Coordinates of C-alpha atoms in Angstrom, one line a residue:
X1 CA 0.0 0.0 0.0
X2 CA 2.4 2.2 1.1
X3 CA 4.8 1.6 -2.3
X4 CA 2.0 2.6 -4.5
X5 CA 1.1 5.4 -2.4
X6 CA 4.9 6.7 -3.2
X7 CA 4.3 5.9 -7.0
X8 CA 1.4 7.9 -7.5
X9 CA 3.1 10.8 -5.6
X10 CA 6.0 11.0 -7.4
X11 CA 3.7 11.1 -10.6
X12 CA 2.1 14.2 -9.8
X13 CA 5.2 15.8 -8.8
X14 CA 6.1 15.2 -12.3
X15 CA 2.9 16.3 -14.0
X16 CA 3.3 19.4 -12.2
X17 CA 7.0 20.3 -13.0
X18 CA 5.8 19.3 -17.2
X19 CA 2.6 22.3 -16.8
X20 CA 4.8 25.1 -15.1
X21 CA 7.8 24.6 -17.8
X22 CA 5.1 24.8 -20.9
X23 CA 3.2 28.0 -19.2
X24 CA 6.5 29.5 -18.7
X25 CA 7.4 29.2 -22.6
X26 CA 3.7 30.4 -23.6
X27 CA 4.6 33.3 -21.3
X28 CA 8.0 34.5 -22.6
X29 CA 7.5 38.0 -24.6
X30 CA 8.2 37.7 -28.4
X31 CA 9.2 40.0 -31.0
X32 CA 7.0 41.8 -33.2
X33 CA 9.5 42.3 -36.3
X34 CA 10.8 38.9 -36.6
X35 CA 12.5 38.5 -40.2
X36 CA 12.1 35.3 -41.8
X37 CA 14.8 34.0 -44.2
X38 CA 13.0 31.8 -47.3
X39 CA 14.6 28.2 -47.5
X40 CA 15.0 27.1 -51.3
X41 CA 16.2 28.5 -55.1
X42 CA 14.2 31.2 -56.3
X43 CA 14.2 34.0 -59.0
X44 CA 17.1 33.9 -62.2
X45 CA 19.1 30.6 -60.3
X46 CA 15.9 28.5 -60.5
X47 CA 15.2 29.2 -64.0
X48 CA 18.9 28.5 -65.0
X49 CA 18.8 25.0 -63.2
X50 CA 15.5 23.9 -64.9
X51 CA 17.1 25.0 -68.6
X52 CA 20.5 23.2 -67.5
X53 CA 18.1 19.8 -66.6
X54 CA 15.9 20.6 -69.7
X55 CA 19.3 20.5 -71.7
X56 CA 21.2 17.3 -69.8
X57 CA 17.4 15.5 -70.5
X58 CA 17.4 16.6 -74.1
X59 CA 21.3 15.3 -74.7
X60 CA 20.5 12.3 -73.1
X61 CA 17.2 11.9 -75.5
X62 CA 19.5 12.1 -78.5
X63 CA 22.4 10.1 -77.3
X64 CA 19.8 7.4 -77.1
X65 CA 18.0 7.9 -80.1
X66 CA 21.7 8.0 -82.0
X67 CA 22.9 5.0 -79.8
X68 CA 20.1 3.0 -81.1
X69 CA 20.4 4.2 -85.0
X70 CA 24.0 3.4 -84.9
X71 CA 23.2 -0.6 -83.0
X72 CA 20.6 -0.9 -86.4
X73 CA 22.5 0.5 -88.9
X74 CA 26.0 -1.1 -87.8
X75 CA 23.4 -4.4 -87.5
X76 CA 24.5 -4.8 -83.9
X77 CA 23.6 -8.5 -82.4
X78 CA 25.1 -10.8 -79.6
X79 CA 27.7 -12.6 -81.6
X80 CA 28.9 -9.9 -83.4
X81 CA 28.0 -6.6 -85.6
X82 CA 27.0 -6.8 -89.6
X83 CA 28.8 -9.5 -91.2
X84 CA 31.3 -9.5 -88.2
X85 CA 30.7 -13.0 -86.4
X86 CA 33.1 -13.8 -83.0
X87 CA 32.7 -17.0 -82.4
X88 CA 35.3 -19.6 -80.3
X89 CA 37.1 -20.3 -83.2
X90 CA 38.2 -16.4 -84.1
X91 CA 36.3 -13.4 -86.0
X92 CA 34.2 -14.6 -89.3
X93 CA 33.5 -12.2 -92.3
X94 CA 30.3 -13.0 -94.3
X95 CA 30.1 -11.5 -97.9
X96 CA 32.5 -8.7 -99.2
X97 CA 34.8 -6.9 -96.6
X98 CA 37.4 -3.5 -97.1
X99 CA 40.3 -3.1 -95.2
X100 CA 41.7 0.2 -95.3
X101 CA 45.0 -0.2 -93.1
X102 CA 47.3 -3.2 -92.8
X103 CA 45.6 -6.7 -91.9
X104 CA 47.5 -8.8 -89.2
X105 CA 46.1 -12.3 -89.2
X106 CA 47.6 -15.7 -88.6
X107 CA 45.4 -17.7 -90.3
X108 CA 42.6 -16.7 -92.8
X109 CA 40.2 -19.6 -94.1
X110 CA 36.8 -19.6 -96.0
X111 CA 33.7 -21.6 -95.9
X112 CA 34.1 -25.5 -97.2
X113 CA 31.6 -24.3 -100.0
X114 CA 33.3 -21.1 -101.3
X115 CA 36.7 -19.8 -102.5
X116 CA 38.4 -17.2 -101.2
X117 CA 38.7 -14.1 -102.8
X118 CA 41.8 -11.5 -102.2
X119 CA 40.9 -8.4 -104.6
X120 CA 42.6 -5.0 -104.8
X121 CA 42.5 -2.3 -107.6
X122 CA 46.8 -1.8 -107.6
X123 CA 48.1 -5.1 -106.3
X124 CA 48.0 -7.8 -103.2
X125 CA 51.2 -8.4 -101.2
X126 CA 51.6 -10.9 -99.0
X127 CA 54.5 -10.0 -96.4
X128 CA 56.0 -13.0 -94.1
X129 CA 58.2 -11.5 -91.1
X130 CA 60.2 -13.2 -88.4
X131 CA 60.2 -12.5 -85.0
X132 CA 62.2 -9.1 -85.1
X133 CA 60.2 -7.8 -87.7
X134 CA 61.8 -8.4 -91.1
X135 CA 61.1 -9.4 -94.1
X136 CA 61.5 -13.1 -94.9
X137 CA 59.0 -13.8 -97.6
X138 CA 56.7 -11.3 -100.1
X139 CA 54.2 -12.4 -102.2
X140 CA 53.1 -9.5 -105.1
X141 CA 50.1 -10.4 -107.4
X142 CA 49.8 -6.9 -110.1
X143 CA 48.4 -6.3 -113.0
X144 CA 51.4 -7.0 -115.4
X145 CA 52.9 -10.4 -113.1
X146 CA 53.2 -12.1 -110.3
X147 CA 56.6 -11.4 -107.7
X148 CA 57.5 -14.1 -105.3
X149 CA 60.6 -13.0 -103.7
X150 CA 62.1 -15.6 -100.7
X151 CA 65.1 -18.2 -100.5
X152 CA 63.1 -20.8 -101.8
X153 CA 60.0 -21.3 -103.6
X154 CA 58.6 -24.6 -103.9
X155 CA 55.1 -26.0 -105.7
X156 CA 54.2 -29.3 -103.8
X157 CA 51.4 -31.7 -104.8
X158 CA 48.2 -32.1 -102.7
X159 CA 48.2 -35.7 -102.4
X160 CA 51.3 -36.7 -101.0
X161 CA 53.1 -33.5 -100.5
X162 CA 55.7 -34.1 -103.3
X163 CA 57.9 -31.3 -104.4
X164 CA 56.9 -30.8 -107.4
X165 CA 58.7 -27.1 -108.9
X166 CA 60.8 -25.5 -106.6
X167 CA 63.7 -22.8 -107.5
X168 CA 66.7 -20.8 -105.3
X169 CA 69.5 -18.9 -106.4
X170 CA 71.2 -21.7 -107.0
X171 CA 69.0 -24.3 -109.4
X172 CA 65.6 -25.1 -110.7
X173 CA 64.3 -28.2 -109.9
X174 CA 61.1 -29.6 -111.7
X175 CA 59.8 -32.5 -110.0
X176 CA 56.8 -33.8 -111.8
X177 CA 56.6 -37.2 -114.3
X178 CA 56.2 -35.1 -117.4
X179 CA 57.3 -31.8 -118.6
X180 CA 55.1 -30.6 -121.3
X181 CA 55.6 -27.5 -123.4
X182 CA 52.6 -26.5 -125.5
X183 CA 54.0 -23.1 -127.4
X184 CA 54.0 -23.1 -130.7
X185 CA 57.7 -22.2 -130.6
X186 CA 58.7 -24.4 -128.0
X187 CA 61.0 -24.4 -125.7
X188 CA 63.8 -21.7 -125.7
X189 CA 67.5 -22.3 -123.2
X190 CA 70.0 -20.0 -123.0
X191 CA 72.5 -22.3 -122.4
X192 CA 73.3 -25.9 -121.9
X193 CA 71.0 -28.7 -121.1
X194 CA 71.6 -31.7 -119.2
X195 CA 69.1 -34.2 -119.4
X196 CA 68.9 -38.7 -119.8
X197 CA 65.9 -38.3 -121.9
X198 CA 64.0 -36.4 -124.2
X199 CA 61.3 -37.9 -125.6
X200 CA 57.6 -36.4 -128.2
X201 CA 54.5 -37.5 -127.3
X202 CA 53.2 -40.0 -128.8
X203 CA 52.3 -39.5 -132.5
X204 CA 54.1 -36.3 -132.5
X205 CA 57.3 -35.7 -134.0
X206 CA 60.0 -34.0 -131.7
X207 CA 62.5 -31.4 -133.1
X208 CA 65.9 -29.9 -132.2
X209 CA 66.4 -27.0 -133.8
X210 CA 68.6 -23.8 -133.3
X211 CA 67.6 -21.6 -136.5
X212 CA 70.7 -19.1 -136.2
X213 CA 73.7 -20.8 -134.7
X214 CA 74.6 -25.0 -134.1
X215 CA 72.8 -27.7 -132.2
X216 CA 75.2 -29.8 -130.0
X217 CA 74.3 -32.7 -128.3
X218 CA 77.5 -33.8 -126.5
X219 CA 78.0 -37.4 -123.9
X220 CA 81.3 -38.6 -122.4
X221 CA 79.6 -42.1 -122.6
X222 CA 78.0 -41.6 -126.4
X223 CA 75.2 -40.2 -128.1
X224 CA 72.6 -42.6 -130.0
X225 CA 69.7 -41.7 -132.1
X226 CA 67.7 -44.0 -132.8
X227 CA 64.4 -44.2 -135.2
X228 CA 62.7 -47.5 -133.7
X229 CA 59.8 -47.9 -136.3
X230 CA 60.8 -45.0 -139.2
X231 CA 63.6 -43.1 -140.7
X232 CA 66.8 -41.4 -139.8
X233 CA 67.7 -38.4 -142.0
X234 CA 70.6 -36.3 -142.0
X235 CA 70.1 -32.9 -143.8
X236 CA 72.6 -29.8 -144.4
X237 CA 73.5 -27.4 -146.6
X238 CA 77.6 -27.9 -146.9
X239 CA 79.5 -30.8 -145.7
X240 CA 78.3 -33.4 -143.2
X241 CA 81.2 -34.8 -141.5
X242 CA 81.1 -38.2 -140.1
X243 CA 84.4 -38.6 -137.4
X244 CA 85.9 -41.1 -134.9
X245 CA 89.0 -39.6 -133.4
X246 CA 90.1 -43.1 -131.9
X247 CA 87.5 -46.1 -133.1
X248 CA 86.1 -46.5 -136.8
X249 CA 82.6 -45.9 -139.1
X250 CA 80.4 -48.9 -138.6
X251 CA 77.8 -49.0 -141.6
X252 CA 75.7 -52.2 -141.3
X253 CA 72.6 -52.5 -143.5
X254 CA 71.3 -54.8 -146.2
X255 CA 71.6 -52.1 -148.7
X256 CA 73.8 -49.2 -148.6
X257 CA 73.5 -46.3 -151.1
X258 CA 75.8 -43.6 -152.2
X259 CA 73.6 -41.3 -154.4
X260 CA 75.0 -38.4 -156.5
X261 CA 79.1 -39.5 -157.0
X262 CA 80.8 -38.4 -159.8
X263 CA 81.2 -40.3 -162.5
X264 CA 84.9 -40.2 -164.4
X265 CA 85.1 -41.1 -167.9
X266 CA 87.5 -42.7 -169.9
X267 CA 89.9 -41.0 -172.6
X268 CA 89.2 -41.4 -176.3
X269 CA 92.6 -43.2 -176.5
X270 CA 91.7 -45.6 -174.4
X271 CA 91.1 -49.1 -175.4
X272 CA 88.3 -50.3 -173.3
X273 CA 86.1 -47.4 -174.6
X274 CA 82.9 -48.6 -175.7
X275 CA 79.5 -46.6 -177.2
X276 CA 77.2 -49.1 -176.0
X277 CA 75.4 -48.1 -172.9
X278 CA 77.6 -48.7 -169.6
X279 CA 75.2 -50.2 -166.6
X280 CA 78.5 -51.4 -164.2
X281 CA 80.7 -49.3 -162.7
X282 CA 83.8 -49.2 -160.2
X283 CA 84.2 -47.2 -157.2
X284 CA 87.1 -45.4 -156.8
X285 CA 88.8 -43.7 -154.0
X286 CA 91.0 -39.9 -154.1
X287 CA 94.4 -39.7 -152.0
X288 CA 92.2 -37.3 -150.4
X289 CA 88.9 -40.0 -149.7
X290 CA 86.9 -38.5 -152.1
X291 CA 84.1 -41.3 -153.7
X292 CA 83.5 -40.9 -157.5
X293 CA 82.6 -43.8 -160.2
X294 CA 84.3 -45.3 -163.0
X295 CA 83.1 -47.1 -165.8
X296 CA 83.5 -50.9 -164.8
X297 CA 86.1 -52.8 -167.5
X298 CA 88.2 -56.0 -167.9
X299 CA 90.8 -54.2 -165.2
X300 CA 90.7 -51.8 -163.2
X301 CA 89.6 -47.9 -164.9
X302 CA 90.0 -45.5 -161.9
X303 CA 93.3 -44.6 -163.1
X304 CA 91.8 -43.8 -166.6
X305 CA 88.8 -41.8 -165.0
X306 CA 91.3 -40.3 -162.3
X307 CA 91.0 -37.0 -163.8
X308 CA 87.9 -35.8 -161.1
X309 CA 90.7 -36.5 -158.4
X310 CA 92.3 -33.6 -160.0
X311 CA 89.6 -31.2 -159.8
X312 CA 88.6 -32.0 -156.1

C-alpha cells in the first residue's frame, strides 16, 4: 500500500514540474518584427537549373535515339556486328569486306563451300616476317605479273606432299613425271642442257632446232639416235662430217646407197672405150677420200677416169 502510495506521488510531482515549464514558454514575450529568411532556389538561379536539366534531358534523348540508329545500322547483335561474327574459333567475315590499313592475321580460311577471294585495284602483297620484324618472304600479285621474292620457292602436290617445282638462287628443280611444253615455238634455253631423256608424245614428232647458230648434243659415254619404227635423216647445206677420233665408221645395213658420186670417164685413146650403154661401174677412192665412179672394165679404170681426183 504504502509503495503505491509513493508511485502515485511521485507522478504528480512530475505532472506538475511538465505544466509550469510549458506555461512558462507560452509566457515569454516575443518580437514583433521577426525576419524570416526563405529556404530554397528562387528567381534567375531557378530558372537557369531547370534550362540546364531541360538540356542534360534533351542530350541524353538524343544520345539514345543516336545510340540506337547506330546498334541498327551497324546491324548490332550478340555474336557480333554486320557481317562481323566472334565465335570460339576467331572473328568470321560474311560476304564482301574493305580493309583500309594493314591486316594482321595468322590464319585466314573460307567456308568448305566457297573460295576465297583477295581483290585490290593496284596489287595484293603478301608479307611473311620473323620475330624481329623483317622481311623473310613477299608475295606481289599486279596487273602485269606475279613477284614471289624468298630463298626458296617450292610448288608441292596435294596428295602426298611431293615437291613438285621449286627454285633458289642456286637451281631449278622440276619434279613432276612429265614436262610438257605447248608453245608453238617451244621451248627456248640459253644455255646448256643436261638431261637422260627427251622424248615427243606419242604420234608427235619432236625437233631440235637452233635456227641461227649449231645444235650440240654432247656425252662422255655416247650419243645414240635411234628411229625405232621410221627413218633417220641427216640434212645440211655444206658438208656433213662423219668422225671417230680413236675407233672407226660402222655401216651395217642390207643395202647401202651412195647417191650423187661423180662419175669419171674414160679417154678417147683408151682401149676399153665402148658406145654401148655402160650399166656397171667401179668405185674409186682420191688420196684425199673422195668417192666418185668409174666405168666398170676388164681391169681396173680408176686410173683412166682419175682426172675428177684432180679437180677436187
Amino acid at each position: 500500500m504504502d509503495r503505491s502510495t509513493n508511485l502515485d506521488i511521485e507522478e504528480l510531482k512530475m505532472t506538475r514540474e511538465q505544466y509550469i515549464l510549458a506555461t512558462q514558454q507560452n509566457n515569454l514575450p516575443r518580437t514583433e518584427n521577426a525576419q524570416l529568411y526563405p529556404v530554397g532556389i528562387y528567381g534567375w538561379r531557378k530558372r537557369c537549373l531547370y534550362f540546364f536539366v531541360l538540356l542534360l534531358l534533351v542530350t541524353m534523348i538524343v544520345n539514345l535515339a543516336m545510340t540506337i540508329w547506330i546498334l541498327k545500322v551497324m546491324n548490332f547483335t550478340v555474336d557480333g556486328m554486320g557481317n562481323l561474327r566472334v565465335t570460339k574459333k576467331g572473328i568470321r567475315l560474311e560476304g564482301i569486306s574493305e580493309f583500309l590499313l594493314p591486316l594482321y592475321v595468322k590464319e585466314i580460311h573460307s567456308r568448305k563451300d566457297s573460295p576465297l577471294v583477295l581483290q585490290s585495284d593496284r596489287n595484293v602483297t603478301v608479307n611473311a616476317r620473323n620475330h624481329m620484324g623483317q622481311l623473310t618472304g613477299q608475295l606481289t600479285i599486279g596487273a602485269d605479273a606475279v613477284e614471289a621474292q624468298c630463298k626458296r620457292f617450292e610448288v608441292r602436290a596435294s596428295e602426298d606432299g611431293r615437291v613438285l617445282f621449286s627454285a633458289d638462287e642456286d637451281e631449278i628443280t622440276i619434279g613432276a613425271e612429265k614436262l610438257k611444253v605447248t608453245g608453238t615455238e617451244g621451248a627456248v634455253f640459253g644455255h646448256s642442257v643436261e638431261t637422260p631423256h627427251i622424248r615427243a608424245e606419242p604420234s608427235q614428232d619432236l625437233r631440235l632446232e637452233s635456227p641461227t647458230r649449231s645444235l650440240i648434243m654432247e656425252a662422255p659415254r655416247g650419243v645414240q639416235v635411234s628411229a625405232a619404227a621410221g627413218d633417220f635423216k641427216a640434212t645440211c647445206r655444206k658438208e656433213l662430217h662423219l668422225q671417230s677420233t680413236e675407233g672407226e665408221i660402222f655401216l651395217n645395213a642390207e643395202t647401202i646407197r651412195l647417191g650423187n658420186l661423180p662419175t669419171g670417164s674414160f679417154s678417147s685413146s683408151s682401149p676399153s672405150s665402148s658406145s654401148s650403154r655402160q650399166t656397171v661401174y667401179e668405185l674409186c677412192v682420191c688420196p684425199n677420200g673422195k668417192l666418185y665412179l668409174s666405168p666398170a672394165g676388164v681391169g681396173s679404170t680408176c686410173q683412166s677416169s682419175s682426172n675428177i681426183c684432180l679437180w677436187s
